[in-house]
Amino acid sequence: MRRVVIIGAGGFIGSHLCEWLLESKEWEIKAWDLASQKIAHLLENPRLQFHHKNAHADATLSRAIEDSDVVISLAAICNPAQYTNRPLAVIHSNFIEAYQLVDLCATHKRWLFHFSTSEVYGRTLGSYSAKEVVETEEYSESNSPLVLGPIHQQRWCYASAKQLLERYIYAHHSENGLPYTIIRPFNFFGPRMDFLPGQDGEGIPRVWACFAEALLKGKPLQLVEGGEARRTFLYIDDAIRAVLLLLDKPDAAQNQIFNVGNRKTELRIHELAELMKSCMSELRAEKKYLNHPCEVVSGKDFYGEGYEDSDRRMPNMKKLEALGWKPISEFRPMIKKTLQYYMNKYDHRQDL
Ligand code: NAD
Ligand code: UGA
């Protein structure tokens, strides 16, 4: 039996990871999260010991890490609306709380398997440099990009905190021999992603839940800045397969950083909106969804002051593919499965 500590086990990725690890019967899990609804169906499993608490305020965490083979860190505030509305909480969650976990893993020399983000790449260089001003450029405190964009564009506080944590992990590796794996997920999607506002959470969730909510409530799908930004999307099962592969190959996985994404699913966000409308139309056998309205909103109106977007995120996947991984899920059926999850969970509610 291998022993894993998972921080943030009750979230979207954590709930799927716990399911798969328990299914394999090779793992004993000690898990922490502030929420448990998404793993309620797993809590009776004797191989899962769940601590319904803030992991970083729990004195028993250190002992659990000492007793483990690997520590998986998922806990984070990772919702773009919060980067502009609660930047202090975002930095606190993604760096200040998180670095204490790195210290604990270094103290006990335990393998830290950390979830970073594709956002550390920021924006494409071209989005900044294509303007023919390079020769005359001067650095300005308030306007010049720091790769991730200027400080007052607070959207980048999450990416900065995640990047600094990667550097902190690497520093512990080089000075103290901390074994680590960092993965950079590129927009995973699937059932249990986020919440529907006013139903089981408040605020603005990530795009899949935003669009599902709009379709279910008969509201327009909102396209931030026209929905021109591009993303690649990876279905959660393929993502978890990547994690399991890396956990099974410590010699190849340790002390490395891996992109985890799907190069074949790139869409502009307005194209994702059309795809979700068409999948909803098939699921409900109702043509009206094909004409469901979209509306353009500014980033400032949607997310607040300080929002700036990643224009494009195309992962190079050679490193993970060299270990034998590739995504196998078909895109359209998985979009339907994700929409079906929101329908099953929320459709019966009178107030929708
Ligand atoms: P999520 O919000 O669904 O899950 C995060 C979980 O961490 C939540 O259940 C939350 O309650 C928990 N948590 C936060 N602070 C905690 C604390 N102090 N103690 C205990 N639990 C705490 O997010 P997710 O989509 O599952 O993402 C997990 C990780 O992967 C995050 O670090 C995120 O930055 C990273 N990531 C996710 C994606 C994606 O596509 N979902 C992409 C890039 C990076
Ligand atoms: C996300 C979050 O930062 C993290 O969960 C994660 O670390 C990161 O992706 C990642 O995969 O690495 P982002 O892709 O910008 O960032 O967040 P989404 O909510 O998925 O938004 C995707 C795009 O849709 C953005 O361009 C956003 O402006 C747009 N959007 C979102 C809309 O047009 N309409 C909406 O209703 C919601």
CSV table of C-alpha atoms and ligand atoms in Angstrom, one decimal:
chain,number,residue,atom,x,y,z
A,1,MET,CA,0.0,0.0,0.0
A,2,ARG,CA,1.4,3.4,-0.9
A,3,ARG,CA,0.5,6.4,1.3
A,4,VAL,CA,-0.4,9.8,-0.1
A,5,VAL,CA,-1.3,13.0,1.6
A,6,ILE,CA,-3.6,15.2,-0.6
A,7,ILE,CA,-4.3,18.9,0.3
A,8,GLY,CA,-7.3,20.2,-1.5
A,9,ALA,CA,-8.8,16.8,-2.0
A,10,GLY,CA,-12.4,18.0,-2.0
A,11,GLY,CA,-12.1,20.3,-5.1
A,12,PHE,CA,-12.7,19.5,-8.8
A,13,ILE,CA,-9.4,17.8,-9.5
A,14,GLY,CA,-9.0,16.4,-6.0
A,15,SER,CA,-12.4,14.6,-6.1
A,16,HIS,CA,-11.5,12.8,-9.4
A,17,LEU,CA,-8.0,12.0,-8.2
A,18,CYS,CA,-9.3,10.5,-4.9
A,19,GLU,CA,-11.8,8.4,-6.9
A,20,TRP,CA,-9.1,7.0,-9.2
A,21,LEU,CA,-6.7,6.3,-6.4
A,22,LEU,CA,-9.3,4.5,-4.3
A,23,GLU,CA,-10.4,2.5,-7.3
A,24,SER,CA,-6.8,1.2,-7.8
A,25,LYS,CA,-6.8,-0.2,-4.3
A,26,GLU,CA,-3.0,0.5,-4.0
A,27,TRP,CA,-3.3,3.7,-2.2
A,28,GLU,CA,-4.1,4.9,1.3
A,29,ILE,CA,-5.1,8.6,1.4
A,30,LYS,CA,-4.9,11.2,4.1
A,31,ALA,CA,-6.8,14.1,2.8
A,32,TRP,CA,-7.5,17.7,3.8
A,33,ASP,CA,-10.1,20.2,2.5
A,34,LEU,CA,-12.4,22.9,3.7
A,35,ALA,CA,-15.2,21.4,1.7
A,36,SER,CA,-16.3,17.8,1.3
A,37,GLN,CA,-19.5,17.8,-0.9
A,38,LYS,CA,-17.6,16.7,-4.0
A,39,ILE,CA,-16.2,13.6,-2.2
A,40,ALA,CA,-19.2,12.8,-0.1
A,41,HIS,CA,-19.5,9.5,-1.9
A,42,LEU,CA,-16.0,8.5,-0.9
A,43,LEU,CA,-16.0,9.4,2.8
A,44,GLU,CA,-17.0,5.9,4.0
A,45,ASN,CA,-14.0,4.3,2.2
A,46,PRO,CA,-11.7,2.9,4.9
A,47,ARG,CA,-8.6,3.8,2.7
A,48,LEU,CA,-9.6,7.5,2.9
A,49,GLN,CA,-9.0,9.5,6.1
A,50,PHE,CA,-10.6,12.9,5.6
A,51,HIS,CA,-9.8,16.0,7.6
A,52,HIS,CA,-12.4,18.6,7.1
A,53,LYS,CA,-10.1,21.5,8.0
A,54,ASN,CA,-7.7,24.2,6.8
A,55,ALA,CA,-4.7,22.0,6.2
A,56,HIS,CA,-2.2,24.7,7.1
A,57,ALA,CA,-3.7,25.2,10.5
A,58,ASP,CA,-3.6,21.5,11.4
A,59,ALA,CA,-0.8,20.3,13.6
A,60,THR,CA,-1.4,16.7,12.6
A,61,LEU,CA,-0.4,17.5,9.0
A,62,SER,CA,3.4,17.3,9.7
A,63,ARG,CA,3.1,13.8,11.1
A,64,ALA,CA,1.0,12.7,8.1
A,65,ILE,CA,3.6,14.0,5.7
A,66,GLU,CA,6.3,12.2,7.6
A,67,ASP,CA,4.3,9.0,7.3
A,68,SER,CA,3.6,9.4,3.5
A,69,ASP,CA,5.3,8.4,0.3
A,70,VAL,CA,4.1,11.5,-1.6
A,71,VAL,CA,2.3,14.7,-0.9
A,72,ILE,CA,0.0,16.1,-3.6
A,73,SER,CA,-0.8,19.8,-3.2
A,74,LEU,CA,-4.0,21.1,-4.9
A,75,ALA,CA,-5.3,23.6,-2.4
A,76,ALA,CA,-5.6,27.1,-3.9
A,77,ILE,CA,-7.8,29.9,-4.8
A,78,CYS,CA,-7.7,29.4,-8.6
A,79,ASN,CA,-10.7,31.3,-9.9
A,80,PRO,CA,-9.9,34.3,-12.1
A,81,ALA,CA,-12.7,36.5,-10.6
A,82,GLN,CA,-10.9,36.3,-7.3
A,83,TYR,CA,-7.5,37.5,-8.8
A,84,THR,CA,-9.0,40.9,-9.3
A,85,ASN,CA,-11.5,41.0,-6.3
A,86,ARG,CA,-9.5,39.2,-3.6
A,87,PRO,CA,-5.8,39.5,-4.6
A,88,LEU,CA,-4.5,39.3,-1.0
A,89,ALA,CA,-6.3,36.1,-0.4
A,90,VAL,CA,-5.1,34.7,-3.8
A,91,ILE,CA,-1.4,35.5,-2.9
A,92,HIS,CA,-1.9,34.2,0.6
A,93,SER,CA,-3.4,30.9,-0.7
A,94,ASN,CA,-1.0,30.3,-3.6
A,95,PHE,CA,2.2,31.4,-1.9
A,96,ILE,CA,2.2,32.1,1.8
A,97,GLU,CA,0.2,29.1,2.9
A,98,ALA,CA,1.6,26.9,0.1
A,99,TYR,CA,5.3,27.6,0.9
A,100,GLN,CA,4.8,26.3,4.5
A,101,LEU,CA,3.8,23.0,2.9
A,102,VAL,CA,7.0,23.0,0.8
A,103,ASP,CA,9.0,23.5,4.0
A,104,LEU,CA,7.3,20.6,5.7
A,105,CYS,CA,8.0,18.3,2.7
A,106,ALA,CA,11.6,19.5,2.7
A,107,THR,CA,12.0,18.9,6.4
A,108,HIS,CA,10.7,15.3,6.0
A,109,LYS,CA,12.3,14.8,2.6
A,110,ARG,CA,9.0,13.7,1.1
A,111,TRP,CA,8.1,13.8,-2.6
A,112,LEU,CA,6.1,17.0,-3.2
A,113,PHE,CA,3.7,16.6,-6.2
A,114,HIS,CA,2.6,20.2,-6.8
A,115,PHE,CA,-0.2,21.5,-9.0
A,116,SER,CA,1.0,24.8,-10.6
A,117,THR,CA,-0.7,26.3,-13.6
A,118,SER,CA,-0.4,27.1,-17.3
A,119,GLU,CA,-0.9,30.7,-16.2
A,120,VAL,CA,2.8,30.9,-15.2
A,121,TYR,CA,3.5,31.3,-18.9
A,122,GLY,CA,1.4,34.5,-18.9
A,123,ARG,CA,0.6,35.8,-22.3
A,124,THR,CA,2.3,35.1,-25.6
A,125,LEU,CA,5.4,37.2,-26.2
A,126,GLY,CA,3.9,38.2,-29.5
A,127,SER,CA,1.0,39.8,-27.8
A,128,TYR,CA,3.4,42.3,-26.3
A,129,SER,CA,6.2,42.6,-28.9
A,130,ALA,CA,4.3,42.6,-32.2
A,131,LYS,CA,4.0,46.4,-31.9
A,132,GLU,CA,7.0,47.9,-33.8
A,133,VAL,CA,8.2,49.8,-30.7
A,134,VAL,CA,10.9,47.5,-29.5
A,135,GLU,CA,13.8,49.9,-30.5
A,136,THR,CA,12.4,52.9,-28.7
A,137,GLU,CA,11.0,51.1,-25.6
A,138,GLU,CA,11.6,52.5,-22.1
A,139,TYR,CA,10.6,50.8,-18.9
A,140,SER,CA,7.7,52.4,-17.0
A,141,GLU,CA,6.7,51.4,-13.5
A,142,SER,CA,3.0,51.5,-14.3
A,143,ASN,CA,2.9,50.3,-17.9
A,144,SER,CA,5.7,47.9,-18.8
A,145,PRO,CA,4.9,44.2,-18.7
A,146,LEU,CA,6.8,42.0,-16.3
A,147,VAL,CA,6.1,39.1,-18.7
A,148,LEU,CA,2.9,38.6,-16.7
A,149,GLY,CA,1.8,42.2,-17.2
A,150,PRO,CA,2.1,45.3,-15.0
A,151,ILE,CA,1.4,45.2,-11.3
A,152,HIS,CA,-1.8,47.1,-11.4
A,153,GLN,CA,-3.3,44.4,-13.7
A,154,GLN,CA,-4.0,42.3,-10.7
A,155,ARG,CA,-5.1,39.3,-12.7
A,156,TRP,CA,-1.4,38.3,-12.7
A,157,CYS,CA,-1.2,38.0,-8.9
A,158,TYR,CA,-2.2,34.3,-9.2
A,159,ALA,CA,0.4,33.5,-11.9
A,160,SER,CA,3.1,35.5,-9.9
A,161,ALA,CA,2.4,33.6,-6.7
A,162,LYS,CA,2.3,30.3,-8.5
A,163,GLN,CA,5.6,31.1,-10.3
A,164,LEU,CA,7.3,32.2,-7.0
A,165,LEU,CA,6.2,28.9,-5.4
A,166,GLU,CA,7.7,27.0,-8.3
A,167,ARG,CA,11.0,28.9,-7.7
A,168,TYR,CA,10.7,28.2,-4.0
A,169,ILE,CA,10.2,24.4,-4.6
A,170,TYR,CA,13.2,24.5,-7.0
A,171,ALA,CA,15.3,26.3,-4.4
A,172,HIS,CA,14.5,23.7,-1.8
A,173,HIS,CA,15.4,21.0,-4.2
A,174,SER,CA,18.8,22.6,-5.1
A,175,GLU,CA,19.7,23.5,-1.5
A,176,ASN,CA,18.1,20.7,0.5
A,177,GLY,CA,17.4,17.9,-1.9
A,178,LEU,CA,13.6,18.2,-1.8
A,179,PRO,CA,12.2,15.6,-4.3
A,180,TYR,CA,9.5,17.3,-6.4
A,181,THR,CA,7.2,17.1,-9.4
A,182,ILE,CA,5.5,20.2,-10.7
A,183,ILE,CA,2.7,19.9,-13.2
A,184,ARG,CA,1.2,22.8,-15.1
A,185,PRO,CA,-2.4,22.0,-16.0
A,186,PHE,CA,-3.9,23.6,-19.1
A,187,ASN,CA,-7.6,24.1,-18.5
A,188,PHE,CA,-8.9,20.8,-17.3
A,189,PHE,CA,-12.7,20.4,-17.6
A,190,GLY,CA,-15.3,17.8,-16.5
A,191,PRO,CA,-18.0,17.1,-14.0
A,192,ARG,CA,-17.7,18.7,-10.6
A,193,MET,CA,-15.9,21.8,-11.9
A,194,ASP,CA,-16.8,24.8,-9.7
A,195,PHE,CA,-20.3,25.7,-8.8
A,196,LEU,CA,-23.4,27.5,-10.1
A,197,PRO,CA,-23.7,31.0,-8.6
A,198,GLY,CA,-26.6,31.3,-6.0
A,199,GLN,CA,-26.9,27.4,-6.0
A,200,ASP,CA,-23.9,26.0,-4.4
A,201,GLY,CA,-21.5,28.9,-4.4
A,202,GLU,CA,-21.2,32.7,-4.8
A,203,GLY,CA,-19.3,34.8,-7.3
A,204,ILE,CA,-18.1,34.0,-10.8
A,205,PRO,CA,-16.9,30.5,-11.5
A,206,ARG,CA,-14.7,29.4,-14.4
A,207,VAL,CA,-15.9,29.4,-17.9
A,208,TRP,CA,-17.5,26.0,-18.1
A,209,ALA,CA,-19.8,26.6,-15.1
A,210,CYS,CA,-20.5,30.2,-16.4
A,211,PHE,CA,-21.7,28.9,-19.7
A,212,ALA,CA,-23.6,25.9,-18.2
A,213,GLU,CA,-25.4,28.3,-15.8
A,214,ALA,CA,-26.4,30.6,-18.7
A,215,LEU,CA,-27.7,27.7,-20.7
A,216,LEU,CA,-29.7,26.3,-17.8
A,217,LYS,CA,-31.1,29.7,-16.7
A,218,GLY,CA,-31.9,31.0,-20.2
A,219,LYS,CA,-29.4,33.9,-19.8
A,220,PRO,CA,-27.0,35.0,-22.5
A,221,LEU,CA,-23.6,33.5,-22.5
A,222,GLN,CA,-21.2,36.3,-21.8
A,223,LEU,CA,-18.1,36.6,-24.0
A,224,VAL,CA,-15.4,38.5,-22.3
A,225,GLU,CA,-13.8,40.9,-24.8
A,226,GLY,CA,-15.7,39.1,-27.5
A,227,GLY,CA,-14.4,35.6,-26.6
A,228,GLU,CA,-11.4,36.0,-28.8
A,229,ALA,CA,-9.0,34.4,-26.3
A,230,ARG,CA,-7.9,30.9,-27.0
A,231,ARG,CA,-7.6,27.9,-24.7
A,232,THR,CA,-6.9,24.2,-25.1
A,233,PHE,CA,-9.1,22.0,-22.9
A,234,LEU,CA,-8.2,18.6,-21.4
A,235,TYR,CA,-10.8,16.2,-20.0
A,236,ILE,CA,-10.3,15.4,-16.4
A,237,ASP,CA,-9.9,11.6,-16.9
A,238,ASP,CA,-7.0,12.2,-19.2
A,239,ALA,CA,-5.5,14.6,-16.7
A,240,ILE,CA,-5.8,12.0,-13.9
A,241,ARG,CA,-4.2,9.4,-16.1
A,242,ALA,CA,-1.2,11.7,-16.5
A,243,VAL,CA,-1.0,12.1,-12.7
A,244,LEU,CA,-1.2,8.3,-12.1
A,245,LEU,CA,1.5,7.7,-14.7
A,246,LEU,CA,3.8,10.1,-13.1
A,247,LEU,CA,3.1,8.7,-9.6
A,248,ASP,CA,4.0,5.2,-11.0
A,249,LYS,CA,7.3,6.5,-12.5
A,250,PRO,CA,9.1,8.4,-9.7
A,251,ASP,CA,12.5,8.1,-11.4
A,252,ALA,CA,11.2,9.9,-14.5
A,253,ALA,CA,8.8,12.2,-12.7
A,254,GLN,CA,10.8,13.5,-9.8
A,255,ASN,CA,12.6,16.8,-10.1
A,256,GLN,CA,10.8,17.7,-13.3
A,257,ILE,CA,8.1,20.1,-14.5
A,258,PHE,CA,5.4,18.8,-16.9
A,259,ASN,CA,2.8,20.5,-19.0
A,260,VAL,CA,-0.5,18.6,-18.9
A,261,GLY,CA,-2.8,19.6,-21.7
A,262,ASN,CA,-4.4,18.7,-25.0
A,263,ARG,CA,-3.0,20.4,-28.1
A,264,LYS,CA,-5.9,19.2,-30.3
A,265,THR,CA,-8.7,21.0,-28.6
A,266,GLU,CA,-7.8,24.6,-29.1
A,267,LEU,CA,-10.8,26.9,-29.4
A,268,ARG,CA,-11.5,30.6,-29.1
A,269,ILE,CA,-14.0,31.1,-26.2
A,270,HIS,CA,-16.8,32.2,-28.6
A,271,GLU,CA,-16.2,28.8,-30.4
A,272,LEU,CA,-16.5,27.0,-27.1
A,273,ALA,CA,-19.8,28.8,-26.5
A,274,GLU,CA,-21.2,27.6,-29.9
A,275,LEU,CA,-20.0,24.1,-29.1
A,276,MET,CA,-21.7,24.0,-25.7
A,277,LYS,CA,-24.9,25.4,-27.3
A,278,SER,CA,-24.9,22.7,-29.9
A,279,CYS,CA,-24.2,19.9,-27.3
A,280,MET,CA,-27.0,21.3,-25.1
A,281,SER,CA,-29.4,21.2,-28.1
A,282,GLU,CA,-28.5,17.5,-28.7
A,283,LEU,CA,-28.8,16.6,-25.0
A,284,ARG,CA,-32.2,18.2,-24.6
A,285,ALA,CA,-33.3,17.5,-28.2
A,286,GLU,CA,-34.3,21.1,-28.5
A,287,LYS,CA,-33.2,23.3,-31.4
A,288,LYS,CA,-33.8,26.5,-29.5
A,289,TYR,CA,-30.3,26.1,-27.8
A,290,LEU,CA,-28.7,26.6,-31.2
A,291,ASN,CA,-30.0,30.2,-31.2
A,292,HIS,CA,-29.3,30.8,-27.5
A,293,PRO,CA,-28.0,34.3,-27.2
A,294,CYS,CA,-24.4,35.4,-26.5
A,295,GLU,CA,-23.4,38.9,-25.5
A,296,VAL,CA,-20.1,40.7,-25.5
A,297,VAL,CA,-18.9,42.1,-22.1
A,298,SER,CA,-15.7,43.9,-21.2
A,299,GLY,CA,-13.1,42.3,-18.9
A,300,LYS,CA,-13.5,45.2,-16.6
A,301,ASP,CA,-17.3,44.8,-16.4
A,302,PHE,CA,-17.2,41.1,-16.0
A,303,TYR,CA,-14.2,40.6,-13.6
A,304,GLY,CA,-13.6,44.1,-12.3
A,305,GLU,CA,-10.6,46.5,-12.5
A,306,GLY,CA,-7.3,44.9,-13.2
A,307,TYR,CA,-8.4,42.1,-15.5
A,308,GLU,CA,-6.1,41.2,-18.4
A,309,ASP,CA,-6.3,37.9,-20.3
A,310,SER,CA,-4.0,35.2,-21.5
A,311,ASP,CA,-4.4,35.4,-25.3
A,312,ARG,CA,-3.3,31.9,-26.1
A,313,ARG,CA,-2.0,28.9,-24.3
A,314,MET,CA,-0.6,26.1,-26.5
A,315,PRO,CA,1.3,23.5,-24.5
A,316,ASN,CA,4.4,21.7,-25.8
A,317,MET,CA,3.6,18.1,-24.7
A,318,LYS,CA,6.7,16.3,-25.8
A,319,LYS,CA,8.0,15.7,-22.3
A,320,LEU,CA,4.9,13.9,-21.0
A,321,GLU,CA,4.2,12.1,-24.3
A,322,ALA,CA,7.8,10.7,-24.1
A,323,LEU,CA,6.6,8.8,-21.0
A,324,GLY,CA,3.8,7.2,-23.0
A,325,TRP,CA,0.9,9.5,-22.2
A,326,LYS,CA,-1.6,11.1,-24.6
A,327,PRO,CA,-5.2,12.2,-24.2
A,328,ILE,CA,-7.7,9.6,-25.3
A,329,SER,CA,-11.1,11.1,-24.5
A,330,GLU,CA,-13.2,12.4,-27.4
A,331,PHE,CA,-13.9,16.0,-27.0
A,332,ARG,CA,-17.6,16.4,-27.9
A,333,PRO,CA,-18.9,13.4,-25.8
A,334,MET,CA,-17.0,14.8,-22.8
A,335,ILE,CA,-18.5,18.2,-23.3
A,336,LYS,CA,-21.9,16.5,-23.2
A,337,LYS,CA,-20.9,14.5,-20.1
A,338,THR,CA,-19.9,17.8,-18.4
A,339,LEU,CA,-23.1,19.5,-19.3
A,340,GLN,CA,-25.1,16.5,-18.2
A,341,TYR,CA,-23.5,16.8,-14.8
A,342,TYR,CA,-24.7,20.4,-14.4
A,343,MET,CA,-28.2,19.3,-15.7
A,344,ASN,CA,-28.5,16.4,-13.2
A,345,LYS,CA,-27.3,18.6,-10.3
A,346,TYR,CA,-29.2,21.7,-11.0
A,347,ASP,CA,-32.1,21.1,-13.4
A,348,HIS,CA,-34.6,20.0,-10.8
A,349,ARG,CA,-34.3,23.2,-8.8
A,350,GLN,CA,-37.4,25.4,-8.9
A,351,ASP,CA,-35.4,28.6,-8.6
A,352,LEU,CA,-33.3,28.0,-11.8
B,1,NAD,P1,-10.8,23.7,-6.8
B,1,NAD,O1,-11.1,25.1,-6.4
B,1,NAD,O2,-11.9,22.9,-7.3
B,1,NAD,O3,-10.1,22.9,-5.6
B,1,NAD,C1,-9.2,23.5,-4.7
B,1,NAD,C2,-9.6,23.0,-3.3
B,1,NAD,O4,-8.6,23.4,-2.3
B,1,NAD,C3,-11.0,23.4,-2.8
B,1,NAD,O5,-11.8,22.3,-2.6
B,1,NAD,C4,-10.7,24.2,-1.6
B,1,NAD,O6,-11.6,24.1,-0.6
B,1,NAD,C5,-9.3,23.6,-1.1
B,1,NAD,N1,-8.6,24.5,-0.2
B,1,NAD,C6,-8.2,25.7,-0.5
B,1,NAD,N2,-7.4,26.2,0.6
B,1,NAD,C7,-7.4,25.2,1.5
B,1,NAD,C8,-6.8,25.0,2.7
B,1,NAD,N3,-6.1,26.0,3.3
B,1,NAD,N4,-6.9,23.8,3.4
B,1,NAD,C9,-7.6,22.8,2.8
B,1,NAD,N5,-8.2,22.9,1.6
B,1,NAD,C10,-8.1,24.0,0.9
B,1,NAD,O7,-9.6,23.8,-7.9
B,1,NAD,P2,-9.1,22.7,-8.9
B,1,NAD,O8,-9.6,23.1,-10.3
B,1,NAD,O9,-9.4,21.4,-8.4
B,1,NAD,O10,-7.6,23.0,-8.9
B,1,NAD,C11,-6.7,22.3,-8.1
B,1,NAD,C12,-5.3,22.9,-8.3
B,1,NAD,O11,-4.9,22.8,-9.6
B,1,NAD,C13,-5.1,24.3,-7.9
B,1,NAD,O12,-3.8,24.5,-7.3
B,1,NAD,C14,-5.1,25.1,-9.2
B,1,NAD,O13,-4.3,26.2,-9.1
B,1,NAD,C15,-4.5,24.0,-10.1
B,1,NAD,N6,-4.9,24.2,-11.5
B,1,NAD,C16,-6.2,23.8,-11.9
B,1,NAD,C17,-6.5,23.9,-13.2
B,1,NAD,C18,-7.8,23.4,-13.8
B,1,NAD,O14,-8.0,23.4,-15.0
B,1,NAD,N7,-8.8,23.0,-12.9
B,1,NAD,C19,-5.7,24.5,-14.1
B,1,NAD,C20,-4.5,25.0,-13.6
B,1,NAD,C21,-4.1,24.8,-12.3
B,2,UGA,C1,-7.9,29.5,-15.5
B,2,UGA,C2,-7.7,29.8,-14.0
B,2,UGA,O1,-6.7,30.7,-13.8
B,2,UGA,C3,-7.2,28.6,-13.2
B,2,UGA,O2,-8.2,27.7,-12.9
B,2,UGA,C4,-6.1,27.8,-13.9
B,2,UGA,O3,-4.9,27.8,-13.2
B,2,UGA,C5,-5.8,28.2,-15.3
B,2,UGA,O4,-7.0,28.5,-16.0
B,2,UGA,C6,-5.1,27.1,-16.1
B,2,UGA,O5,-5.7,26.2,-16.7
B,2,UGA,O6,-3.9,27.0,-16.0
B,2,UGA,P1,-8.7,31.0,-17.4
B,2,UGA,O7,-8.5,30.0,-18.5
B,2,UGA,O8,-8.5,32.4,-17.8
B,2,UGA,O9,-7.7,30.7,-16.2
B,2,UGA,O10,-10.2,30.9,-16.8
B,2,UGA,P2,-11.6,30.4,-17.4
B,2,UGA,O11,-12.6,30.8,-16.4
B,2,UGA,O12,-11.5,29.0,-17.7
B,2,UGA,O13,-11.8,31.4,-18.6
B,2,UGA,C7,-11.3,31.0,-19.9
B,2,UGA,C8,-11.6,32.2,-20.9
B,2,UGA,O14,-13.1,32.4,-20.9
B,2,UGA,C9,-11.1,33.6,-20.5
B,2,UGA,O15,-10.7,34.2,-21.6
B,2,UGA,C10,-12.3,34.3,-19.9
B,2,UGA,O16,-12.2,35.7,-20.0
B,2,UGA,C11,-13.4,33.7,-20.7
B,2,UGA,N1,-14.8,33.7,-20.1
B,2,UGA,C12,-15.0,33.2,-18.9
B,2,UGA,C13,-15.8,34.2,-20.9
B,2,UGA,O17,-15.7,34.7,-22.0
B,2,UGA,N2,-17.1,34.2,-20.3
B,2,UGA,C14,-17.3,33.7,-19.1
B,2,UGA,O18,-18.5,33.7,-18.7
B,2,UGA,C15,-16.3,33.2,-18.4
